[in-house]
mmCIF file of C-alpha atoms in Angstrom:
data_model
loop_
_atom_site.group_PDB
_atom_site.id
_atom_site.type_symbol
_atom_site.label_atom_id
_atom_site.label_comp_id
_atom_site.label_asym_id
_atom_site.label_seq_id
_atom_site.Cartn_x
_atom_site.Cartn_y
_atom_site.Cartn_z
ATOM 1 C CA MET A 29 -16.125 -19.543 -14.228
ATOM 2 C CA LYS A 30 -13.475 -19.201 -11.518
ATOM 3 C CA THR A 31 -14.103 -17.642 -8.119
ATOM 4 C CA VAL A 32 -11.650 -15.518 -6.122
ATOM 5 C CA GLY A 33 -12.039 -15.048 -2.388
ATOM 6 C CA ILE A 34 -11.019 -11.787 -0.732
ATOM 7 C CA ILE A 35 -10.197 -11.558 2.966
ATOM 8 C CA GLY A 36 -11.302 -7.997 3.679
ATOM 9 C CA GLY A 37 -14.142 -5.980 2.229
ATOM 10 C CA GLY A 38 -12.755 -2.445 2.115
ATOM 11 C CA GLN A 39 -12.065 -0.281 -0.921
ATOM 12 C CA LEU A 40 -9.233 -2.519 -2.092
ATOM 13 C CA GLY A 41 -11.573 -5.500 -2.063
ATOM 14 C CA LEU A 42 -14.143 -3.423 -3.931
ATOM 15 C CA MET A 43 -11.728 -2.597 -6.727
ATOM 16 C CA ILE A 44 -10.417 -6.181 -6.904
ATOM 17 C CA ALA A 45 -14.012 -7.359 -7.341
ATOM 18 C CA GLN A 46 -14.753 -4.741 -9.998
ATOM 19 C CA GLN A 47 -11.736 -5.755 -12.058
ATOM 20 C CA ALA A 48 -12.467 -9.459 -11.554
ATOM 21 C CA ARG A 49 -15.940 -8.992 -12.986
ATOM 22 C CA GLY A 50 -14.422 -7.469 -16.122
ATOM 23 C CA LEU A 51 -12.354 -10.643 -16.535
ATOM 24 C CA GLY A 52 -15.349 -12.928 -16.054
ATOM 25 C CA VAL A 53 -14.235 -13.977 -12.566
ATOM 26 C CA ARG A 54 -16.626 -14.304 -9.604
ATOM 27 C CA THR A 55 -15.675 -12.941 -6.171
ATOM 28 C CA VAL A 56 -16.639 -13.633 -2.581
ATOM 29 C CA ALA A 57 -15.473 -11.342 0.220
ATOM 30 C CA LEU A 58 -15.259 -11.846 3.974
ATOM 31 C CA ASP A 59 -15.575 -8.850 6.281
ATOM 32 C CA PRO A 60 -16.995 -8.235 9.771
ATOM 33 C CA ALA A 61 -19.065 -5.254 8.554
ATOM 34 C CA SER A 62 -22.348 -6.106 6.819
ATOM 35 C CA ASP A 63 -22.092 -2.894 4.771
ATOM 36 C CA ALA A 64 -18.459 -3.365 3.692
ATOM 37 C CA PRO A 65 -17.780 -1.560 0.378
ATOM 38 C CA ALA A 66 -16.618 -4.692 -1.477
ATOM 39 C CA PHE A 67 -19.962 -6.439 -0.973
ATOM 40 C CA ALA A 68 -21.524 -4.041 -3.507
ATOM 41 C CA ALA A 69 -19.413 -5.586 -6.300
ATOM 42 C CA CYS A 70 -18.989 -9.187 -5.068
ATOM 43 C CA ASP A 71 -21.038 -12.200 -6.085
ATOM 44 C CA GLY A 72 -21.029 -13.546 -2.537
ATOM 45 C CA ARG A 73 -20.396 -12.354 0.969
ATOM 46 C CA ILE A 74 -19.445 -13.794 4.330
ATOM 47 C CA VAL A 75 -19.994 -11.505 7.315
ATOM 48 C CA ALA A 76 -17.550 -12.676 9.971
ATOM 49 C CA ALA A 77 -14.530 -11.607 11.990
ATOM 50 C CA TYR A 78 -11.098 -11.928 10.416
ATOM 51 C CA ASP A 79 -10.077 -14.425 13.082
ATOM 52 C CA ASP A 80 -13.169 -16.611 12.630
ATOM 53 C CA ALA A 81 -11.439 -19.816 11.524
ATOM 54 C CA ALA A 82 -14.630 -21.548 10.428
ATOM 55 C CA ALA A 83 -15.742 -18.588 8.295
ATOM 56 C CA LEU A 84 -12.310 -18.263 6.675
ATOM 57 C CA GLU A 85 -12.339 -21.962 5.891
ATOM 58 C CA GLU A 86 -15.782 -21.608 4.318
ATOM 59 C CA LEU A 87 -14.468 -18.757 2.143
ATOM 60 C CA CYS A 88 -11.599 -20.958 0.988
ATOM 61 C CA ARG A 89 -13.941 -23.863 0.231
ATOM 62 C CA GLN A 90 -16.113 -21.656 -1.981
ATOM 63 C CA CYS A 91 -13.229 -20.244 -4.011
ATOM 64 C CA ASP A 92 -10.624 -21.386 -6.529
ATOM 65 C CA ALA A 93 -8.079 -18.908 -5.111
ATOM 66 C CA VAL A 94 -7.988 -16.569 -2.117
ATOM 67 C CA THR A 95 -6.184 -13.273 -1.543
ATOM 68 C CA TYR A 96 -6.087 -10.644 1.207
ATOM 69 C CA GLU A 97 -6.600 -6.905 0.959
ATOM 70 C CA PHE A 98 -4.844 -5.789 4.135
ATOM 71 C CA GLU A 99 -1.743 -6.785 6.090
ATOM 72 C CA ASN A 100 -3.092 -7.599 9.517
ATOM 73 C CA VAL A 101 -4.706 -10.956 8.799
ATOM 74 C CA PRO A 102 -3.997 -13.078 11.903
ATOM 75 C CA GLY A 103 -1.170 -15.455 11.070
ATOM 76 C CA GLU A 104 -2.331 -18.177 13.434
ATOM 77 C CA VAL A 105 -5.515 -18.476 11.364
ATOM 78 C CA LEU A 106 -4.085 -17.958 7.888
ATOM 79 C CA ILE A 107 -1.079 -20.300 8.050
ATOM 80 C CA PRO A 108 -3.148 -23.509 8.376
ATOM 81 C CA LEU A 109 -5.363 -22.371 5.483
ATOM 82 C CA VAL A 110 -2.330 -21.799 3.241
ATOM 83 C CA GLU A 111 -1.411 -25.442 3.760
ATOM 84 C CA LYS A 112 -4.893 -26.715 2.782
ATOM 85 C CA TYR A 113 -6.241 -24.295 0.162
ATOM 86 C CA ASN A 114 -5.094 -22.262 -2.838
ATOM 87 C CA ILE A 115 -3.846 -18.973 -1.394
ATOM 88 C CA PRO A 116 -1.328 -18.273 -4.169
ATOM 89 C CA GLN A 117 0.593 -15.460 -2.483
ATOM 90 C CA GLY A 118 1.119 -17.674 0.524
ATOM 91 C CA PHE A 119 1.908 -16.306 3.949
ATOM 92 C CA ARG A 120 5.530 -15.251 3.575
ATOM 93 C CA PRO A 121 5.146 -11.710 2.140
ATOM 94 C CA LEU A 122 2.399 -11.024 4.664
ATOM 95 C CA TYR A 123 4.568 -12.312 7.517
ATOM 96 C CA ASP A 124 7.591 -10.289 6.383
ATOM 97 C CA SER A 125 5.540 -7.092 6.139
ATOM 98 C CA GLN A 126 3.868 -7.416 9.542
ATOM 99 C CA ASP A 127 6.947 -6.461 11.561
ATOM 100 C CA ARG A 128 9.031 -3.428 10.619
ATOM 101 C CA LEU A 129 12.247 -4.885 12.016
ATOM 102 C CA ARG A 130 11.801 -8.157 10.138
ATOM 103 C CA GLU A 131 10.815 -6.170 7.040
ATOM 104 C CA LYS A 132 13.985 -4.043 7.133
ATOM 105 C CA ASP A 133 16.218 -7.066 7.772
ATOM 106 C CA ASN A 134 14.635 -8.812 4.796
ATOM 107 C CA ALA A 135 15.024 -5.771 2.518
ATOM 108 C CA ARG A 136 18.729 -5.476 3.335
ATOM 109 C CA LYS A 137 19.285 -9.185 2.879
ATOM 110 C CA HIS A 138 17.814 -9.024 -0.622
ATOM 111 C CA GLY A 139 19.534 -5.995 -2.078
ATOM 112 C CA PHE A 140 17.811 -2.807 -0.956
ATOM 113 C CA ASP A 141 19.537 -0.013 0.906
ATOM 114 C CA THR A 142 17.659 1.049 4.044
ATOM 115 C CA PRO A 143 18.066 3.791 6.619
ATOM 116 C CA GLU A 144 20.222 2.709 9.549
ATOM 117 C CA TYR A 145 18.061 1.184 12.288
ATOM 118 C CA ARG A 146 18.144 -0.479 15.694
ATOM 119 C CA PRO A 147 15.658 -2.655 17.613
ATOM 120 C CA VAL A 148 14.364 -0.877 20.710
ATOM 121 C CA ASP A 149 12.325 -2.302 23.610
ATOM 122 C CA SER A 150 13.106 -0.033 26.574
ATOM 123 C CA GLU A 151 14.013 3.537 27.480
ATOM 124 C CA GLU A 152 17.612 2.469 28.018
ATOM 125 C CA ALA A 153 17.746 0.846 24.575
ATOM 126 C CA LEU A 154 16.128 3.920 23.021
ATOM 127 C CA ARG A 155 18.702 6.272 24.552
ATOM 128 C CA ARG A 156 21.553 4.017 23.489
ATOM 129 C CA ALA A 157 20.222 3.628 19.925
ATOM 130 C CA SER A 158 19.544 7.348 19.502
ATOM 131 C CA ALA A 159 23.114 8.109 20.598
ATOM 132 C CA GLU A 160 24.391 5.683 17.945
ATOM 133 C CA LEU A 161 22.143 6.903 15.123
ATOM 134 C CA GLY A 162 22.074 10.581 16.068
ATOM 135 C CA PHE A 163 19.216 13.063 15.886
ATOM 136 C CA PRO A 164 16.829 13.434 14.243
ATOM 137 C CA CYS A 165 15.603 9.839 14.203
ATOM 138 C CA VAL A 166 12.225 8.114 14.007
ATOM 139 C CA LEU A 167 10.797 5.683 16.551
ATOM 140 C CA LYS A 168 8.193 3.298 15.102
ATOM 141 C CA THR A 169 6.226 0.443 16.566
ATOM 142 C CA CYS A 170 7.231 -2.800 14.874
ATOM 143 C CA THR A 171 3.617 -3.787 14.253
ATOM 144 C CA LEU A 172 0.247 -2.244 13.420
ATOM 145 C CA GLY A 173 1.480 1.180 12.302
ATOM 146 C CA TYR A 174 -0.159 2.851 9.293
ATOM 147 C CA ASP A 175 -0.874 6.303 7.834
ATOM 148 C CA GLY A 176 1.516 7.974 10.279
ATOM 149 C CA HIS A 177 0.226 6.137 13.361
ATOM 150 C CA GLY A 178 2.622 4.338 15.679
ATOM 151 C CA GLN A 179 5.616 6.581 15.087
ATOM 152 C CA VAL A 180 7.233 9.749 16.392
ATOM 153 C CA VAL A 181 10.140 11.891 15.181
ATOM 154 C CA LEU A 182 12.800 12.539 17.814
ATOM 155 C CA ARG A 183 14.730 15.734 17.149
ATOM 156 C CA SER A 184 16.717 15.779 20.394
ATOM 157 C CA GLU A 185 17.014 13.962 23.730
ATOM 158 C CA GLU A 186 14.246 16.236 25.032
ATOM 159 C CA ASP A 187 11.764 14.388 22.772
ATOM 160 C CA ILE A 188 12.489 10.975 24.299
ATOM 161 C CA PRO A 189 9.943 11.211 27.172
ATOM 162 C CA ARG A 190 7.024 11.773 24.798
ATOM 163 C CA ALA A 191 8.083 8.721 22.776
ATOM 164 C CA LEU A 192 8.083 6.356 25.747
ATOM 165 C CA PRO A 193 4.392 5.315 25.437
ATOM 166 C CA LEU A 194 5.252 3.622 22.129
ATOM 167 C CA LEU A 195 7.619 1.313 24.025
ATOM 168 C CA ALA A 196 4.643 -0.587 25.428
ATOM 169 C CA VAL A 197 5.353 -2.786 22.372
ATOM 170 C CA SER A 198 8.554 -3.645 20.492
ATOM 171 C CA CYS A 199 9.857 -0.786 18.374
ATOM 172 C CA ILE A 200 12.454 0.068 15.774
ATOM 173 C CA LEU A 201 14.484 3.281 15.763
ATOM 174 C CA GLU A 202 15.474 4.505 12.312
ATOM 175 C CA ALA A 203 17.927 7.181 11.280
ATOM 176 C CA PHE A 204 16.068 10.089 9.742
ATOM 177 C CA VAL A 205 16.539 10.200 5.979
ATOM 178 C CA ASP A 206 16.439 13.768 4.706
ATOM 179 C CA PHE A 207 14.951 12.467 1.478
ATOM 180 C CA ASP A 208 13.966 14.572 -1.497
ATOM 181 C CA PHE A 209 10.684 12.745 -2.049
ATOM 182 C CA GLU A 210 8.979 9.346 -1.825
ATOM 183 C CA VAL A 211 7.972 7.070 -4.693
ATOM 184 C CA SER A 212 6.096 3.796 -5.014
ATOM 185 C CA LEU A 213 6.949 0.649 -6.924
ATOM 186 C CA VAL A 214 3.894 -1.524 -7.598
ATOM 187 C CA MET A 215 4.699 -4.973 -8.989
ATOM 188 C CA VAL A 216 2.960 -8.248 -9.814
ATOM 189 C CA SER A 217 4.879 -11.513 -10.228
ATOM 190 C CA ASP A 218 3.920 -15.031 -11.249
ATOM 191 C CA GLY A 219 7.257 -16.388 -10.053
ATOM 192 C CA CYS A 220 8.941 -16.103 -13.449
ATOM 193 C CA GLN A 221 7.814 -12.728 -14.781
ATOM 194 C CA VAL A 222 7.573 -9.510 -12.769
ATOM 195 C CA VAL A 223 5.563 -6.654 -14.267
ATOM 196 C CA VAL A 224 6.310 -3.229 -12.800
ATOM 197 C CA PHE A 225 3.965 -0.274 -13.081
ATOM 198 C CA PRO A 226 5.280 3.207 -13.890
ATOM 199 C CA ILE A 227 6.750 4.864 -10.813
ATOM 200 C CA GLY A 228 4.599 7.406 -8.978
ATOM 201 C CA ARG A 229 5.774 10.277 -6.797
ATOM 202 C CA ASN A 230 3.849 10.519 -3.530
ATOM 203 C CA ILE A 231 2.804 13.576 -1.547
ATOM 204 C CA HIS A 232 1.573 13.018 2.003
ATOM 205 C CA ARG A 233 -0.447 15.247 4.307
ATOM 206 C CA ASP A 234 -0.661 14.457 8.033
ATOM 207 C CA GLY A 235 0.911 11.072 7.374
ATOM 208 C CA ILE A 236 -1.735 10.051 4.797
ATOM 209 C CA LEU A 237 -1.175 9.846 1.055
ATOM 210 C CA ASP A 238 -2.699 12.950 -0.543
ATOM 211 C CA LEU A 239 -1.487 12.969 -4.155
ATOM 212 C CA CYS A 240 0.386 10.724 -6.556
ATOM 213 C CA PHE A 241 2.003 12.094 -9.732
ATOM 214 C CA VAL A 242 2.952 9.850 -12.651
ATOM 215 C CA PRO A 243 5.504 9.933 -14.137
ATOM 216 C CA ALA A 244 7.487 10.823 -11.029
ATOM 217 C CA ALA A 245 9.164 14.199 -11.494
ATOM 218 C CA GLY A 246 12.820 14.079 -10.484
ATOM 219 C CA VAL A 247 13.238 10.403 -11.373
ATOM 220 C CA SER A 248 15.478 10.073 -14.427
ATOM 221 C CA PRO A 249 15.032 7.130 -16.809
ATOM 222 C CA GLU A 250 18.292 5.669 -15.469
ATOM 223 C CA LEU A 251 17.145 5.953 -11.843
ATOM 224 C CA ALA A 252 13.734 4.518 -12.693
ATOM 225 C CA ALA A 253 15.374 1.550 -14.391
ATOM 226 C CA ARG A 254 17.546 0.888 -11.315
ATOM 227 C CA MET A 255 14.502 1.047 -9.027
ATOM 228 C CA GLN A 256 12.516 -1.311 -11.224
ATOM 229 C CA ALA A 257 15.435 -3.744 -11.485
ATOM 230 C CA ALA A 258 15.856 -3.705 -7.699
ATOM 231 C CA GLY A 259 12.153 -4.375 -7.266
ATOM 232 C CA ARG A 260 12.164 -7.295 -9.702
ATOM 233 C CA ASP A 261 15.249 -8.823 -8.080
ATOM 234 C CA PHE A 262 13.727 -8.403 -4.630
ATOM 235 C CA MET A 263 10.511 -10.241 -5.536
ATOM 236 C CA LEU A 264 12.328 -13.060 -7.292
ATOM 237 C CA GLN A 265 14.985 -13.511 -4.592
ATOM 238 C CA CYS A 266 12.358 -13.529 -1.842
ATOM 239 C CA GLY A 267 10.165 -15.927 -3.787
ATOM 240 C CA TYR A 268 7.222 -13.533 -3.544
ATOM 241 C CA VAL A 269 4.365 -13.959 -6.022
ATOM 242 C CA GLY A 270 1.233 -11.921 -6.542
ATOM 243 C CA ILE A 271 1.193 -8.212 -5.863
ATOM 244 C CA LEU A 272 3.717 -6.167 -3.896
ATOM 245 C CA ALA A 273 4.035 -2.421 -3.354
ATOM 246 C CA VAL A 274 7.320 -0.966 -2.078
ATOM 247 C CA GLU A 275 7.707 2.618 -0.897
ATOM 248 C CA LEU A 276 11.129 4.140 -1.537
ATOM 249 C CA PHE A 277 12.787 7.303 -0.251
ATOM 250 C CA VAL A 278 14.748 9.124 -2.972
ATOM 251 C CA LYS A 279 17.808 11.208 -2.127
ATOM 252 C CA GLY A 280 19.707 12.463 -5.147
ATOM 253 C CA ASP A 281 20.490 9.434 -7.288
ATOM 254 C CA ARG A 282 20.052 6.968 -4.408
ATOM 255 C CA PHE A 283 16.935 5.267 -3.067
ATOM 256 C CA TYR A 284 16.134 3.589 0.228
ATOM 257 C CA PHE A 285 13.544 0.963 1.140
ATOM 258 C CA ASN A 286 10.895 2.378 3.481
ATOM 259 C CA GLU A 287 8.184 -0.276 3.694
ATOM 260 C CA MET A 288 6.213 -2.780 1.648
ATOM 261 C CA ALA A 289 2.654 -4.084 1.362
ATOM 262 C CA PRO A 290 1.664 -7.424 -0.245
ATOM 263 C CA ARG A 291 -1.649 -6.071 -1.550
ATOM 264 C CA PRO A 292 -2.942 -3.399 -3.926
ATOM 265 C CA HIS A 293 -1.689 -0.022 -2.784
ATOM 266 C CA ASN A 294 -3.305 3.396 -2.455
ATOM 267 C CA SER A 295 -0.535 4.899 -4.589
ATOM 268 C CA GLY A 296 -1.445 2.498 -7.423
ATOM 269 C CA HIS A 297 -5.110 3.433 -7.777
ATOM 270 C CA TRP A 298 -4.257 5.757 -10.667
ATOM 271 C CA THR A 299 -3.476 2.695 -12.804
ATOM 272 C CA ILE A 300 -7.194 1.988 -13.342
ATOM 273 C CA GLU A 301 -7.503 4.769 -15.920
ATOM 274 C CA GLY A 302 -3.928 6.016 -16.350
ATOM 275 C CA CYS A 303 -2.391 2.755 -17.502
ATOM 276 C CA SER A 304 -3.037 0.111 -20.142
ATOM 277 C CA THR A 305 -3.740 -2.361 -17.326
ATOM 278 C CA ASN A 306 -4.054 -1.847 -13.587
ATOM 279 C CA GLN A 307 -2.836 -3.268 -10.299
ATOM 280 C CA PHE A 308 -6.156 -4.933 -9.440
ATOM 281 C CA ARG A 309 -6.577 -6.530 -12.846
ATOM 282 C CA GLU A 310 -3.064 -7.975 -12.859
ATOM 283 C CA LEU A 311 -3.561 -9.363 -9.358
ATOM 284 C CA VAL A 312 -6.716 -11.149 -10.523
ATOM 285 C CA ARG A 313 -4.949 -12.427 -13.642
ATOM 286 C CA PHE A 314 -2.250 -13.902 -11.426
ATOM 287 C CA LEU A 315 -4.779 -15.465 -9.055
ATOM 288 C CA VAL A 316 -6.663 -17.308 -11.817
ATOM 289 C CA GLY A 317 -3.577 -18.320 -13.808
ATOM 290 C CA LEU A 318 -3.831 -15.898 -16.718
ATOM 291 C CA PRO A 319 -0.610 -14.491 -18.230
ATOM 292 C CA LEU A 320 0.447 -11.106 -16.888
ATOM 293 C CA GLU A 321 0.370 -8.023 -19.104
ATOM 294 C CA GLU A 322 3.133 -5.420 -19.143
ATOM 295 C CA PRO A 323 1.638 -2.056 -18.108
ATOM 296 C CA ARG A 324 2.043 1.008 -20.307
ATOM 297 C CA LEU A 325 1.433 4.613 -19.203
ATOM 298 C CA ILE A 326 -1.429 6.114 -21.228
ATOM 299 C CA ALA A 327 -0.752 9.755 -20.300
ATOM 300 C CA PRO A 328 0.648 11.793 -17.406
ATOM 301 C CA THR A 329 -1.740 11.218 -14.514
ATOM 302 C CA VAL A 330 -2.512 12.656 -11.085
ATOM 303 C CA MET A 331 -4.394 10.820 -8.356
ATOM 304 C CA LYS A 332 -5.994 12.684 -5.454
ATOM 305 C CA ASN A 333 -7.059 10.827 -2.325
ATOM 306 C CA ILE A 334 -10.520 11.808 -1.118
ATOM 307 C CA LEU A 335 -10.790 11.943 2.651
ATOM 308 C CA GLY A 336 -13.928 12.742 4.593
ATOM 309 C CA GLN A 337 -13.326 16.481 4.429
ATOM 310 C CA ASP A 338 -12.996 16.279 0.613
ATOM 311 C CA LEU A 339 -16.181 14.324 -0.031
ATOM 312 C CA ASP A 340 -18.456 17.229 -0.980
ATOM 313 C CA ALA A 341 -15.888 18.515 -3.489
ATOM 314 C CA ALA A 342 -15.529 15.033 -5.000
ATOM 315 C CA ARG A 343 -19.295 14.685 -5.417
ATOM 316 C CA ARG A 344 -19.440 18.089 -7.067
ATOM 317 C CA ILE A 345 -16.666 17.207 -9.505
ATOM 318 C CA ALA A 346 -18.372 13.891 -10.286
ATOM 319 C CA ALA A 347 -21.650 15.666 -11.059
ATOM 320 C CA GLU A 348 -19.893 18.070 -13.435
ATOM 321 C CA GLY A 349 -18.751 15.208 -15.677
ATOM 322 C CA HIS A 350 -15.317 16.463 -16.723
ATOM 323 C CA GLU A 351 -13.562 14.627 -19.548
ATOM 324 C CA ARG A 352 -10.698 12.353 -18.414
ATOM 325 C CA VAL A 353 -11.558 12.980 -14.761
ATOM 326 C CA PHE A 354 -12.586 9.769 -12.994
ATOM 327 C CA VAL A 355 -14.209 9.949 -9.558
ATOM 328 C CA HIS A 356 -14.219 6.778 -7.451
ATOM 329 C CA LEU A 357 -16.320 6.871 -4.278
ATOM 330 C CA TYR A 358 -16.048 3.782 -2.125
ATOM 331 C CA GLY A 359 -19.571 3.729 -0.707
ATOM 332 C CA LYS A 360 -18.552 3.823 2.955
ATOM 333 C CA SER A 361 -21.536 4.418 5.206
ATOM 334 C CA GLU A 362 -19.822 6.892 7.517
ATOM 335 C CA SER A 363 -17.702 9.855 6.464
ATOM 336 C CA ARG A 364 -15.083 11.143 8.880
ATOM 337 C CA PRO A 365 -12.193 13.583 8.498
ATOM 338 C CA LYS A 366 -9.035 11.722 7.400
ATOM 339 C CA ARG A 367 -11.010 8.579 6.512
ATOM 340 C CA LYS A 368 -10.363 7.422 2.937
ATOM 341 C CA MET A 369 -13.673 7.840 1.126
ATOM 342 C CA GLY A 370 -12.550 7.680 -2.499
ATOM 343 C CA HIS A 371 -10.059 8.942 -5.035
ATOM 344 C CA ILE A 372 -10.063 10.988 -8.220
ATOM 345 C CA THR A 373 -7.812 10.272 -11.188
ATOM 346 C CA PHE A 374 -6.950 13.125 -13.551
ATOM 347 C CA VAL A 375 -5.649 11.563 -16.773
ATOM 348 C CA GLY A 376 -3.594 13.877 -18.977
ATOM 349 C CA SER A 377 -2.655 16.163 -16.067
ATOM 350 C CA ASP A 378 0.681 16.790 -14.367
ATOM 351 C CA ALA A 379 1.578 18.534 -11.116
ATOM 352 C CA ALA A 380 1.417 22.026 -12.630
ATOM 353 C CA GLY A 381 -1.872 21.292 -14.361
ATOM 354 C CA TYR A 382 -3.385 19.916 -11.175
ATOM 355 C CA ALA A 383 -2.198 22.900 -9.119
ATOM 356 C CA GLY A 384 -3.579 25.355 -11.648
ATOM 357 C CA ARG A 385 -6.978 23.728 -12.139
ATOM 358 C CA TRP A 386 -7.933 21.425 -9.277
ATOM 359 C CA SER A 387 -6.047 21.987 -6.012
ATOM 360 C CA ASP A 388 -8.288 24.858 -4.854
ATOM 361 C CA GLU A 389 -11.317 22.547 -4.970
ATOM 362 C CA PHE A 390 -10.194 20.704 -1.860
ATOM 363 C CA VAL A 391 -9.812 21.475 1.842
ATOM 364 C CA LYS A 392 -6.314 22.701 2.634
#
């Protein structure tokens, strides 16, 4: 029996472990929190900081392959481990995703259109770049931004003073794309084959993913095929293997690279019940050397993120036992507003069906 190690014990680690068990694969997770969600489904646990080199090395020694469930694994610790142990995804996709400027440069180099952007590290550079790109534009920290954090929209020169605190670190200024909507591409590659999951349309609230609708309304078969081809080419040209999620802005019949994540993605959670295989299962298959399976959409599907303020509604829906409604609660010990506590997948529902039956259940 093979063993997969997971750096990180959050909900992504939990779902990796659950899918691994279904494939007869053991898992061991490392996380600094003794009550990390993934530990409930793993066969082993290591409670240690992410930068604890000795603990990470012990994880690698115990496992046949190791993966990571979040982007901010310290490179100075991970790079030496990649050279000694089997970390199949390697460090490159993680490295490329950890800096927004590097990420955008890489996307352009390998075939994606992006919004126009400029590096910014001072007020003078910000004023110069905003004059070149025009307003509105978006200032983002190059590192450690997520769920709407580390960025601010500048609508005129009057907004520049409130953006200055971000310049304590290196930033990128991007032209504002007046996009129609955002979609996600979730892909898994073994270096030869790239399987691409059906495209989902994302709805955000307060910078956090709220809903994902599959298939993505407004994406024609021709546009979907171009997106999927671009995603496949990108992974192969970059030499990325394992799992990769890419968020795209859609404007008319064009699409623009927004950002990527070399791990399972929140917008792909619907695949567990809505697809013939799922993002976590295909990641595990890659890690242990099993052939990848092409995903097939089972039925139109809606995924709803459950944040702290939605938890009571989610528990109520779970207790009611609705057919083709799948409630996933992550087992986090503390519930807070805007903290991701679970998700619900509604298989056989579309946007209209969700709005008519389920949207009123949740906090607006």
